[in-house]
Short mmCIF file of C-alpha atoms and ligand atoms in Angstrom, two decimals:
data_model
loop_
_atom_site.label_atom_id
_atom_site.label_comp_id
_atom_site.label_asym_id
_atom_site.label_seq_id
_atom_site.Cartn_x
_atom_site.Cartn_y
_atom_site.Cartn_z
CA UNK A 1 -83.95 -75.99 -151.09
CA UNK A 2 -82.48 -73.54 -148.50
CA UNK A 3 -85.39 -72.14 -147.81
CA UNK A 4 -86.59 -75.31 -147.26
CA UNK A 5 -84.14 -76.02 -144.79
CA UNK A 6 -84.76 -73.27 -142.86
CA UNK A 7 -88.43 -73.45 -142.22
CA UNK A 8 -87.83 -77.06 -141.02
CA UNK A 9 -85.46 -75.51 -138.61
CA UNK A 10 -87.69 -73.20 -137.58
CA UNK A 11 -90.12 -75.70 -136.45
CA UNK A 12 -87.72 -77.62 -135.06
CA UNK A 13 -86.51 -75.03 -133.04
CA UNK A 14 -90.19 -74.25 -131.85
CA UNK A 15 -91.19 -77.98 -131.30
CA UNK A 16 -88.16 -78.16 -128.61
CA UNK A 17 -89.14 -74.98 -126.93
CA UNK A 18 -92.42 -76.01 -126.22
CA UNK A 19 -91.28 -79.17 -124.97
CA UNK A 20 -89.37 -77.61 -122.69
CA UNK A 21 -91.65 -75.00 -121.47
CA UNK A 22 -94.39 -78.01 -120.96
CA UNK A 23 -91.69 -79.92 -119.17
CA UNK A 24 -91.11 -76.65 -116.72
CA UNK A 25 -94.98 -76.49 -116.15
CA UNK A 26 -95.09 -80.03 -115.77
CA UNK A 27 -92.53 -79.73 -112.82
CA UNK A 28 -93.95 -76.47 -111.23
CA UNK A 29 -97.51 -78.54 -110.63
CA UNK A 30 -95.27 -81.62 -109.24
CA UNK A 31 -93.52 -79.12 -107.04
CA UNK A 32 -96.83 -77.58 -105.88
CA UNK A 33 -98.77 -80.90 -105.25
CA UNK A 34 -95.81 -81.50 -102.73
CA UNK A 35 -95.77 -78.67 -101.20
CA UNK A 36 -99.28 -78.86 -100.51
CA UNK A 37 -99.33 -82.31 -99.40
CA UNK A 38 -96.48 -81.55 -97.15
CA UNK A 39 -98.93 -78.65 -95.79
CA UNK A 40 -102.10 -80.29 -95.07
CA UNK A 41 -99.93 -83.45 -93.49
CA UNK A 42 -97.99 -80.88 -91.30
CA UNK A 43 -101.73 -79.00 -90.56
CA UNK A 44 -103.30 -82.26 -90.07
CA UNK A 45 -100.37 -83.52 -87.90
CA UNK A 46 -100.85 -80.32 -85.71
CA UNK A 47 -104.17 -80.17 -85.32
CA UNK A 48 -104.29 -83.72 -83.79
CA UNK A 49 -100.98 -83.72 -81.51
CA UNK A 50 -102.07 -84.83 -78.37
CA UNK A 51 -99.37 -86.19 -75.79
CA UNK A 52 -102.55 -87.53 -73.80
CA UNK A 53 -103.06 -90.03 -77.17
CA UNK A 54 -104.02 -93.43 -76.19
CA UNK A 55 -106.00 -96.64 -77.49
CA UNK A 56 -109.02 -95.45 -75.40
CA UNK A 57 -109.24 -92.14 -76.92
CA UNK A 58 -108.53 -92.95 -79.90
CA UNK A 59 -112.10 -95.71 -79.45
CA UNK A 60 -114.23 -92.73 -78.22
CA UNK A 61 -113.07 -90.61 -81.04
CA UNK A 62 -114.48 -93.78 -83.29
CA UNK A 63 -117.88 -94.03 -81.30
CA UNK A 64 -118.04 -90.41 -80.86
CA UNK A 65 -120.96 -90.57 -83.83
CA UNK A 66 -122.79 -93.68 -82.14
CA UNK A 67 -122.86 -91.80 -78.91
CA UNK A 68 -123.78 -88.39 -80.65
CA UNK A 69 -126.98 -90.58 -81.81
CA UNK A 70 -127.54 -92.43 -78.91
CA UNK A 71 -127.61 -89.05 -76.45
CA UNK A 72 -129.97 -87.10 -79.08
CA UNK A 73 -132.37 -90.25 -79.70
CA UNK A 74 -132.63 -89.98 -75.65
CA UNK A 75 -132.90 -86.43 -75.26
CA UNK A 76 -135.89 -86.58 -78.10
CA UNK A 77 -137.17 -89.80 -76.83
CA UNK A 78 -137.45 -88.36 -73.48
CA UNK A 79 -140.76 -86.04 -73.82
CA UNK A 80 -142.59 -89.19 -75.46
CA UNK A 81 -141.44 -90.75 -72.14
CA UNK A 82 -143.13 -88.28 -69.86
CA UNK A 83 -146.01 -87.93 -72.15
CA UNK A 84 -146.25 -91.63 -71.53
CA UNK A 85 -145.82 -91.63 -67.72
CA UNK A 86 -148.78 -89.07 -67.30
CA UNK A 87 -150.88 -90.41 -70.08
CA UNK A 88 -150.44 -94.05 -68.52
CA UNK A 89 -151.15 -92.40 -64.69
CA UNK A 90 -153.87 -90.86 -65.35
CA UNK A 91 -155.90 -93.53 -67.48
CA UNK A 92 -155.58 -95.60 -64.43
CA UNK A 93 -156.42 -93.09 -62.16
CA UNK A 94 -159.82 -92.59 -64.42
CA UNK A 95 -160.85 -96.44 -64.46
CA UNK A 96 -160.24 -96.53 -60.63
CA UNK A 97 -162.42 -93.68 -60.27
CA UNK A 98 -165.01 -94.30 -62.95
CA UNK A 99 -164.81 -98.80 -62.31
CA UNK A 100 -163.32 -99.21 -58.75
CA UNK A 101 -164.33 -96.55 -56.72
CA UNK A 102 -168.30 -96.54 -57.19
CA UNK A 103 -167.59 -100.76 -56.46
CA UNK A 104 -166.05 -99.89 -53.11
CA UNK A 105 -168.54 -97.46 -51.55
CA UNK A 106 -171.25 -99.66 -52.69
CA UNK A 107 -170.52 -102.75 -51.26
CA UNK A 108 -167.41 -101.79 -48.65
CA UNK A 109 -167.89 -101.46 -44.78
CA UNK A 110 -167.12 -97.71 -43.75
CA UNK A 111 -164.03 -98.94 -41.86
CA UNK A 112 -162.71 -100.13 -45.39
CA UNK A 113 -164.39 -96.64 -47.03
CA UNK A 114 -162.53 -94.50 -45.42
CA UNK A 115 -158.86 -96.74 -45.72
CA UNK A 116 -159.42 -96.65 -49.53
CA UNK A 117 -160.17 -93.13 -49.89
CA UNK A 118 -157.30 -92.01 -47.61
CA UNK A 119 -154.88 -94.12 -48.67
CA UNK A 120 -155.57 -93.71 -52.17
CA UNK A 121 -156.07 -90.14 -52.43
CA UNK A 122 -152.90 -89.64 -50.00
CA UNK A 123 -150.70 -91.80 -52.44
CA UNK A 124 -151.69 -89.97 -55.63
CA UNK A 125 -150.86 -86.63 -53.88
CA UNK A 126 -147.59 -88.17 -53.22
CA UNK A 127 -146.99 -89.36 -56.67
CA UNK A 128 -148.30 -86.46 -58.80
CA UNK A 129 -146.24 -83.84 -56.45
CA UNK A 130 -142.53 -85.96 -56.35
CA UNK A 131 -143.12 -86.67 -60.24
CA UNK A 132 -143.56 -82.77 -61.07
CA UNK A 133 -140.96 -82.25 -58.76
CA UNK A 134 -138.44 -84.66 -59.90
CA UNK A 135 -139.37 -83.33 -63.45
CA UNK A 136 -138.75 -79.50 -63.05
CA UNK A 137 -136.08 -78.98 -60.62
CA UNK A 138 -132.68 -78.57 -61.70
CA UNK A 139 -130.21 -81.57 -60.07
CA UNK A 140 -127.57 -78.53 -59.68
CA UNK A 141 -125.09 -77.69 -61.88
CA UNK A 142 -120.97 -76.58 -60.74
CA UNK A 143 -120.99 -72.70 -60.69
CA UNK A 144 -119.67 -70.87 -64.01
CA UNK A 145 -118.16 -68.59 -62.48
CA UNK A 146 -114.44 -68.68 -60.48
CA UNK A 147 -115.74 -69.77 -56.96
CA UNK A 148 -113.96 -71.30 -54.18
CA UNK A 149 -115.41 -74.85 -54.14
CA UNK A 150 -112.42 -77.43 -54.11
CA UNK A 151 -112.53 -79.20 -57.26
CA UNK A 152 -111.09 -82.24 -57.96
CA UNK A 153 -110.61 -82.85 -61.33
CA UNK A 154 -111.17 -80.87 -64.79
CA UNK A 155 -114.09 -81.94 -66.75
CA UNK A 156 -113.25 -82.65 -70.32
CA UNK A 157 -116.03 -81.63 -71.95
CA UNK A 158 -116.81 -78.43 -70.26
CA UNK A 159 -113.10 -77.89 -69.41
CA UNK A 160 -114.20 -76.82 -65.97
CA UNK A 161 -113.75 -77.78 -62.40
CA UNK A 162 -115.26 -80.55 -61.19
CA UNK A 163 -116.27 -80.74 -57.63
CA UNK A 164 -116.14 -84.34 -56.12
CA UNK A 165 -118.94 -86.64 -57.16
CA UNK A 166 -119.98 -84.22 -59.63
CA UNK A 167 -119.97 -85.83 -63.53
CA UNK A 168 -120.47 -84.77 -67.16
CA UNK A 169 -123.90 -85.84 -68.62
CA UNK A 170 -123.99 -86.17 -72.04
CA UNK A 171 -127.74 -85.73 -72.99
CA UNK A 172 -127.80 -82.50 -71.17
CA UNK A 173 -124.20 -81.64 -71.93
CA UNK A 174 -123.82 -80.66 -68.40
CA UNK A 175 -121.79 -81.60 -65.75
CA UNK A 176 -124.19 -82.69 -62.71
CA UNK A 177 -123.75 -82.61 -59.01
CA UNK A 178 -123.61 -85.30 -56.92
CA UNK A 179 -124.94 -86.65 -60.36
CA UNK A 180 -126.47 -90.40 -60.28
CA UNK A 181 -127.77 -90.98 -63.96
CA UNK A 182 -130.05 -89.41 -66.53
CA UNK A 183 -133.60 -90.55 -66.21
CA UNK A 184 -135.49 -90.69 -69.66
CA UNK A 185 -138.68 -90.72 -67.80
CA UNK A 186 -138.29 -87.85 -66.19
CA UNK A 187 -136.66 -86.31 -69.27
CA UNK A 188 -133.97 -84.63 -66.58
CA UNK A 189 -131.02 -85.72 -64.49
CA UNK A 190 -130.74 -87.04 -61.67
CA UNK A 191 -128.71 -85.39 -59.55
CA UNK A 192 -128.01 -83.25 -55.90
CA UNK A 193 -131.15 -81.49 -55.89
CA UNK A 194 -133.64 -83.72 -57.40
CA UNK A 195 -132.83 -87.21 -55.93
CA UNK A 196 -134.90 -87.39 -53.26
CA UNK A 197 -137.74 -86.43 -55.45
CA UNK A 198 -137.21 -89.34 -57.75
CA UNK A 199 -136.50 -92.00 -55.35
CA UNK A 200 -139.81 -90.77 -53.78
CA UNK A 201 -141.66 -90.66 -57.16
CA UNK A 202 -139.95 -94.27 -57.23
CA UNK A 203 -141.22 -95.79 -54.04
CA UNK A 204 -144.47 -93.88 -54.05
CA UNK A 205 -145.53 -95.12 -57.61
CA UNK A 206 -144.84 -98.63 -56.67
CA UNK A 207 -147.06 -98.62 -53.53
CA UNK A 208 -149.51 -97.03 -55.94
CA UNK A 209 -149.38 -99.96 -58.10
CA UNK A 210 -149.57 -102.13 -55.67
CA UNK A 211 -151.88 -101.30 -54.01
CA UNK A 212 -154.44 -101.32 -57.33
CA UNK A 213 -153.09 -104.71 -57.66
CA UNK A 214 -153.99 -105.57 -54.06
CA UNK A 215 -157.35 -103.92 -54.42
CA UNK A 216 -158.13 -104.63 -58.11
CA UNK A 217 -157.36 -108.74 -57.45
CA UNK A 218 -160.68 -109.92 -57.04
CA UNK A 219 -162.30 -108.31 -59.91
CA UNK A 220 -159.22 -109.02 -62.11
CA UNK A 221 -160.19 -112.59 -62.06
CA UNK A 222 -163.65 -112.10 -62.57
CA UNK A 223 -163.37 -109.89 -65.09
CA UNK A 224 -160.62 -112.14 -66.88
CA UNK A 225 -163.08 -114.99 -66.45
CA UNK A 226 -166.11 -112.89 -68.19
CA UNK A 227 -163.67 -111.97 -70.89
CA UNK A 228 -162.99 -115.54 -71.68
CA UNK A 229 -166.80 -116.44 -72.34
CA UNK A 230 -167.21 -113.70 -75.01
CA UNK A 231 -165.90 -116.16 -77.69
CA UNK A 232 -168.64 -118.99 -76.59
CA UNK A 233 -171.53 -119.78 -79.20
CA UNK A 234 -174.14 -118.57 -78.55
CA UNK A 235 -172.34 -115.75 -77.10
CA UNK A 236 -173.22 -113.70 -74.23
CA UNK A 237 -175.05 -110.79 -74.22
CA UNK A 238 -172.65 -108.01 -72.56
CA UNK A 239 -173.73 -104.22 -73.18
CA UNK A 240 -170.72 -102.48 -74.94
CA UNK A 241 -170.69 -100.44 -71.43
CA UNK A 242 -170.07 -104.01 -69.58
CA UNK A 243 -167.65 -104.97 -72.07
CA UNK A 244 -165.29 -102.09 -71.62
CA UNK A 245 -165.76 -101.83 -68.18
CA UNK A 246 -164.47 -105.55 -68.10
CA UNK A 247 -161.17 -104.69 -70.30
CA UNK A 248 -160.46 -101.73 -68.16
CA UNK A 249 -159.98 -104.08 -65.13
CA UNK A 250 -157.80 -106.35 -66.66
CA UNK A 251 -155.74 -103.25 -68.33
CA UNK A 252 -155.70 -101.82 -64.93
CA UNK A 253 -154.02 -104.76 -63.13
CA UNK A 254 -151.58 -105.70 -65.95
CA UNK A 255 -150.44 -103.04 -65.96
CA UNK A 256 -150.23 -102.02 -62.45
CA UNK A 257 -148.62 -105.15 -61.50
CA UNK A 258 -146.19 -105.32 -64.34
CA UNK A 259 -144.73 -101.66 -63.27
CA UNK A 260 -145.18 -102.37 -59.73
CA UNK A 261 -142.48 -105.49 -60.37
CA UNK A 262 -140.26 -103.77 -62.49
CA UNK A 263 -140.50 -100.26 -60.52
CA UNK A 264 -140.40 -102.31 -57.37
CA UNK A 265 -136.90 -103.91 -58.45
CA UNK A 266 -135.29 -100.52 -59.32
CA UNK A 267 -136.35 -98.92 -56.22
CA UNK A 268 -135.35 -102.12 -53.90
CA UNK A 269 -131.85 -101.22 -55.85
CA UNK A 270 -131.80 -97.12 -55.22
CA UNK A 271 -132.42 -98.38 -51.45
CA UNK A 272 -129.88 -100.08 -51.34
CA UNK A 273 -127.77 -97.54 -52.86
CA UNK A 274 -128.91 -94.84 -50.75
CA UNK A 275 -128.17 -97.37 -47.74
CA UNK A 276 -124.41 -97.45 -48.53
CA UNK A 277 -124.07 -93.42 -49.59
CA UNK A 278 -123.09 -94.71 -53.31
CA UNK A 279 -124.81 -93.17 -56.20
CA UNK A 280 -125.19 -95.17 -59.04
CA UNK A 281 -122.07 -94.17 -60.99
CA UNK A 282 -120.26 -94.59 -57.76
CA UNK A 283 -121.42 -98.06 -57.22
CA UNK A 284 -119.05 -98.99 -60.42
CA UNK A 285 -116.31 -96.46 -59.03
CA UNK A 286 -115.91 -97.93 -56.35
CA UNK A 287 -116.47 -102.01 -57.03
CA UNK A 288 -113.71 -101.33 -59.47
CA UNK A 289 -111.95 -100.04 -56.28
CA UNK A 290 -112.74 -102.59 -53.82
CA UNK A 291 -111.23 -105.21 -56.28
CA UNK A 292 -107.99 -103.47 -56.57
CA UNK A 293 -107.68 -103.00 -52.58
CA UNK A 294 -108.61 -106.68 -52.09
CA UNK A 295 -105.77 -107.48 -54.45
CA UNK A 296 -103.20 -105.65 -52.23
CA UNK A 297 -104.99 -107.10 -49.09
CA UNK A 298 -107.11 -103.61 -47.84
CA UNK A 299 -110.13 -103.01 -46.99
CA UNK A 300 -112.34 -100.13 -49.14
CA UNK A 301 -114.62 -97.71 -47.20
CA UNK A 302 -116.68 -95.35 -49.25
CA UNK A 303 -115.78 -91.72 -47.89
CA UNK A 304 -118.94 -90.33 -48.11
CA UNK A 305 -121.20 -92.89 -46.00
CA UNK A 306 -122.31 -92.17 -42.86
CA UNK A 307 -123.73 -95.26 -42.13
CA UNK A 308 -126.77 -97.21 -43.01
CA UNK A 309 -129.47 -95.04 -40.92
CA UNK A 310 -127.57 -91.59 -40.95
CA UNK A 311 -127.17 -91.95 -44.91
CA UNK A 312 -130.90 -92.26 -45.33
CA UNK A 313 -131.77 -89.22 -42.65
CA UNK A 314 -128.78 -87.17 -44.70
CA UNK A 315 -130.51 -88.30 -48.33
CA UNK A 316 -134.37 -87.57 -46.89
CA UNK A 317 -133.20 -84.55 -45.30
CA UNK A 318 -134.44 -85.37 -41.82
CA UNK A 319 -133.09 -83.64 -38.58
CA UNK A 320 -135.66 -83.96 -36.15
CA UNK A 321 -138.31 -86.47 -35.16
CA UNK A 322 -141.18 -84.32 -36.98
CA UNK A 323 -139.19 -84.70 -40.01
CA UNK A 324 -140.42 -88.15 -40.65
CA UNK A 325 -144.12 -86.66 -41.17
CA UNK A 326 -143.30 -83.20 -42.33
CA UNK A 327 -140.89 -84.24 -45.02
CA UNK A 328 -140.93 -87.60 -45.83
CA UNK A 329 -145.07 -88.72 -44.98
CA UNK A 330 -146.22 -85.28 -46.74
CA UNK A 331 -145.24 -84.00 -50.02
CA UNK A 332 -142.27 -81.05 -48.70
CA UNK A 333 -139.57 -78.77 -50.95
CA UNK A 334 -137.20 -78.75 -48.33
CA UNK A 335 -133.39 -78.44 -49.75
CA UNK A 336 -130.87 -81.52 -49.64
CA UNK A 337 -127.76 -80.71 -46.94
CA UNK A 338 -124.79 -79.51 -48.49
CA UNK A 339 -124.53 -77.59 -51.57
CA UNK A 340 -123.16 -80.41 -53.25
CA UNK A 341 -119.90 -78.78 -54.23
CA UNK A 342 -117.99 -79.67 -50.79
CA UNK A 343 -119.16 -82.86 -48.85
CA UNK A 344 -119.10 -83.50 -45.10
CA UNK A 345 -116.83 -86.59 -44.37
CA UNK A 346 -117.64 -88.49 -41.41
CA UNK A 347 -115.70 -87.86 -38.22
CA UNK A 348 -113.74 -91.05 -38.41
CA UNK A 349 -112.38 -90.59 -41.67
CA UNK A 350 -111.36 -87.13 -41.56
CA UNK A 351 -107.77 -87.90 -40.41
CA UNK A 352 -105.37 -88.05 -43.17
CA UNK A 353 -105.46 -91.51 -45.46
CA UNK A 354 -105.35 -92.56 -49.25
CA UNK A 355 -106.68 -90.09 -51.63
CA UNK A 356 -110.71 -89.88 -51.88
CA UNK A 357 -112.10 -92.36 -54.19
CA UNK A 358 -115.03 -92.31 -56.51
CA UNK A 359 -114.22 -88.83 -57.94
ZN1 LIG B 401 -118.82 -81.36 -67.89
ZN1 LIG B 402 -128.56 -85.51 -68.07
#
């Protein structure tokens, strides 16, 4: 009986002292979930302190992946583009040499001869030498390394100086001088050094197109009109040779007037543009400006226009007379004024007045 007794005791005594060594562990995990937590909150909390912390931050933190997609879809969509720019060129090119051309000297006056095959040659030099151009050369970047240029605000992506009108692009991940926007058809920015070659490339292609459009007219409507009998009974007997040679025309002035119009209306608005010494970011800079001033009653003048002529003679890069045929007529690799770190103000504005605008 007492021995008994004892042995339920004993396992008495054991049952409570592993209930209360469970109970410790139990309690040491509790205590060590806490502390962690309180760790990774504190961590957490530190890592994304940010006295700058506001509503529109906090939105392109959210769209950070959209725009993450959006800049790489462009950056890889952008050698399809200039594969499709030259592969669409020179297909026209080839049916006006192989469908127009032999047309022209055959049944042209020389007078007319001699216009097409000036003009036209003259305009393809023009457009094949201001698209490789606009394609290869760098639109200038800020220096790496300390310089004196005044800067006039800190990029925030390359946490770097940023001369006035420069601006981060972010498919090239670059900050750009002078920069105006990234052009997916020329896979490259636009930017300081490069904008006079893509404004030509601009203006030269849509006389280009034009002018097959001009040309091509005539046949465009016969060969539309030819096209349209192929589906009569009985129907006509056209050599496959005819046949393509009718498509071609009609793919050649589609096209040709479909890029002339749409070409045509972007470089009617780059004129423009150029006319008032905005860029294209600038042009929302500084409407956004001219609001506000017209609020408070004042007038906005963008700093760095010259005027309507000097602004195009400062963006062609023409100082003398002979300019006009050296370096805007004929394909030239002169350099843009300025280094496009400091700008030349005009001599009116340089007295003191409200800080610059469109930075
Ligand atoms: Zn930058
Ligand atoms: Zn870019």
């Amino acid at each position: 009986m007492r021995s008994r007794q004892r042995a339920f005791s004993a396992v008495m005594r054991l049952f409570l002292k592993c209930l209360r060594v469970g109970r410790r562990r139990r309690f040491r995990l509790v205590r060590q979930a806490q502390q962690l937590w309180r760790y990774g909150h504190l961590c957490l909390r530190s890592l994304l302190y940010n006295s700058f912390t506001n509503s529109d931050v906090l939105l392109d933190s959210l769209f950070e992946p959209i725009y993450w997609l959006v800049d790489h879809v462009t950056r890889w969509f952008g050698v399809v583009f200039v594969a499709l720019v030259i592969t669409l060129t020179s297909s026209i090119v080839v049916i006006v040499y192989i469908c127009l051309l032999p047309l022209i000297l055959q049944t042209y006056p020389l007078g007319w001869i001699c216009w097409h095959l000036t003009y036209g040659h003259w305009n393809l030099l023009m457009i094949v030498f201001h698209y490789s151009m606009a394609i290869t050369t760098p639109p200038g970047h800020p220096p790496q390394a300390k310089s004196n240029a005044v800067a006039v605000s800190i990029c925030r992506k390359c946490i770097s100086p940023k001369p006035a009108r420069t601006h981060h692009c972010s498919i090239c991940n670059r900050c750009v001088l002078k920069m105006d926007h990234h052009c997916p058809w020329l896979n490259n920015c636009v930017g300081h050094y490069n904008h006079r070659y893509f404004f030509s490339f601009c203006l030269f292609m849509t006389m280009g197109c034009m002018y097959c459009s001009i040309s091509g007219w005539a046949m465009f409507r016969e060969a539309y009109a030819t096209i349209e009998t192929y589906y009569q009974t009985p129907p006509p007997t056209f050599s496959f040779r005819q046949r393509a040679f009718h498509k071609s025309i009609v793919y050649l002035w589609v096209l040709c007037s479909s890029v002339a119009l749409a070409l045509g209306a972007l470089t009617l608005w780059h004129a423009a543009l150029i006319t008032r010494g905005e860029t294209s970011i600038e042009r929302h800079i500084n409407k956004k400006e001219r609001q506000r001033l017209q609020k408070k009653g004042q007038v906005f003048q963008n700093p760095y226009s010259h005027g309507a002529w000097a602004n195009w003679k400062v963006f062609l890069g023409v100082d003398t007379h002979s300019h006009w045929i050296t370096r805007v007529l004929l394909p030239s690799t002169h350099l843009p004024h300025g280094t496009g770190l400091s700008w030349e103000l005009p001599l009116c504005r340089t007295e003191p007045r409200a800080p610059l605008l469109a930075l």
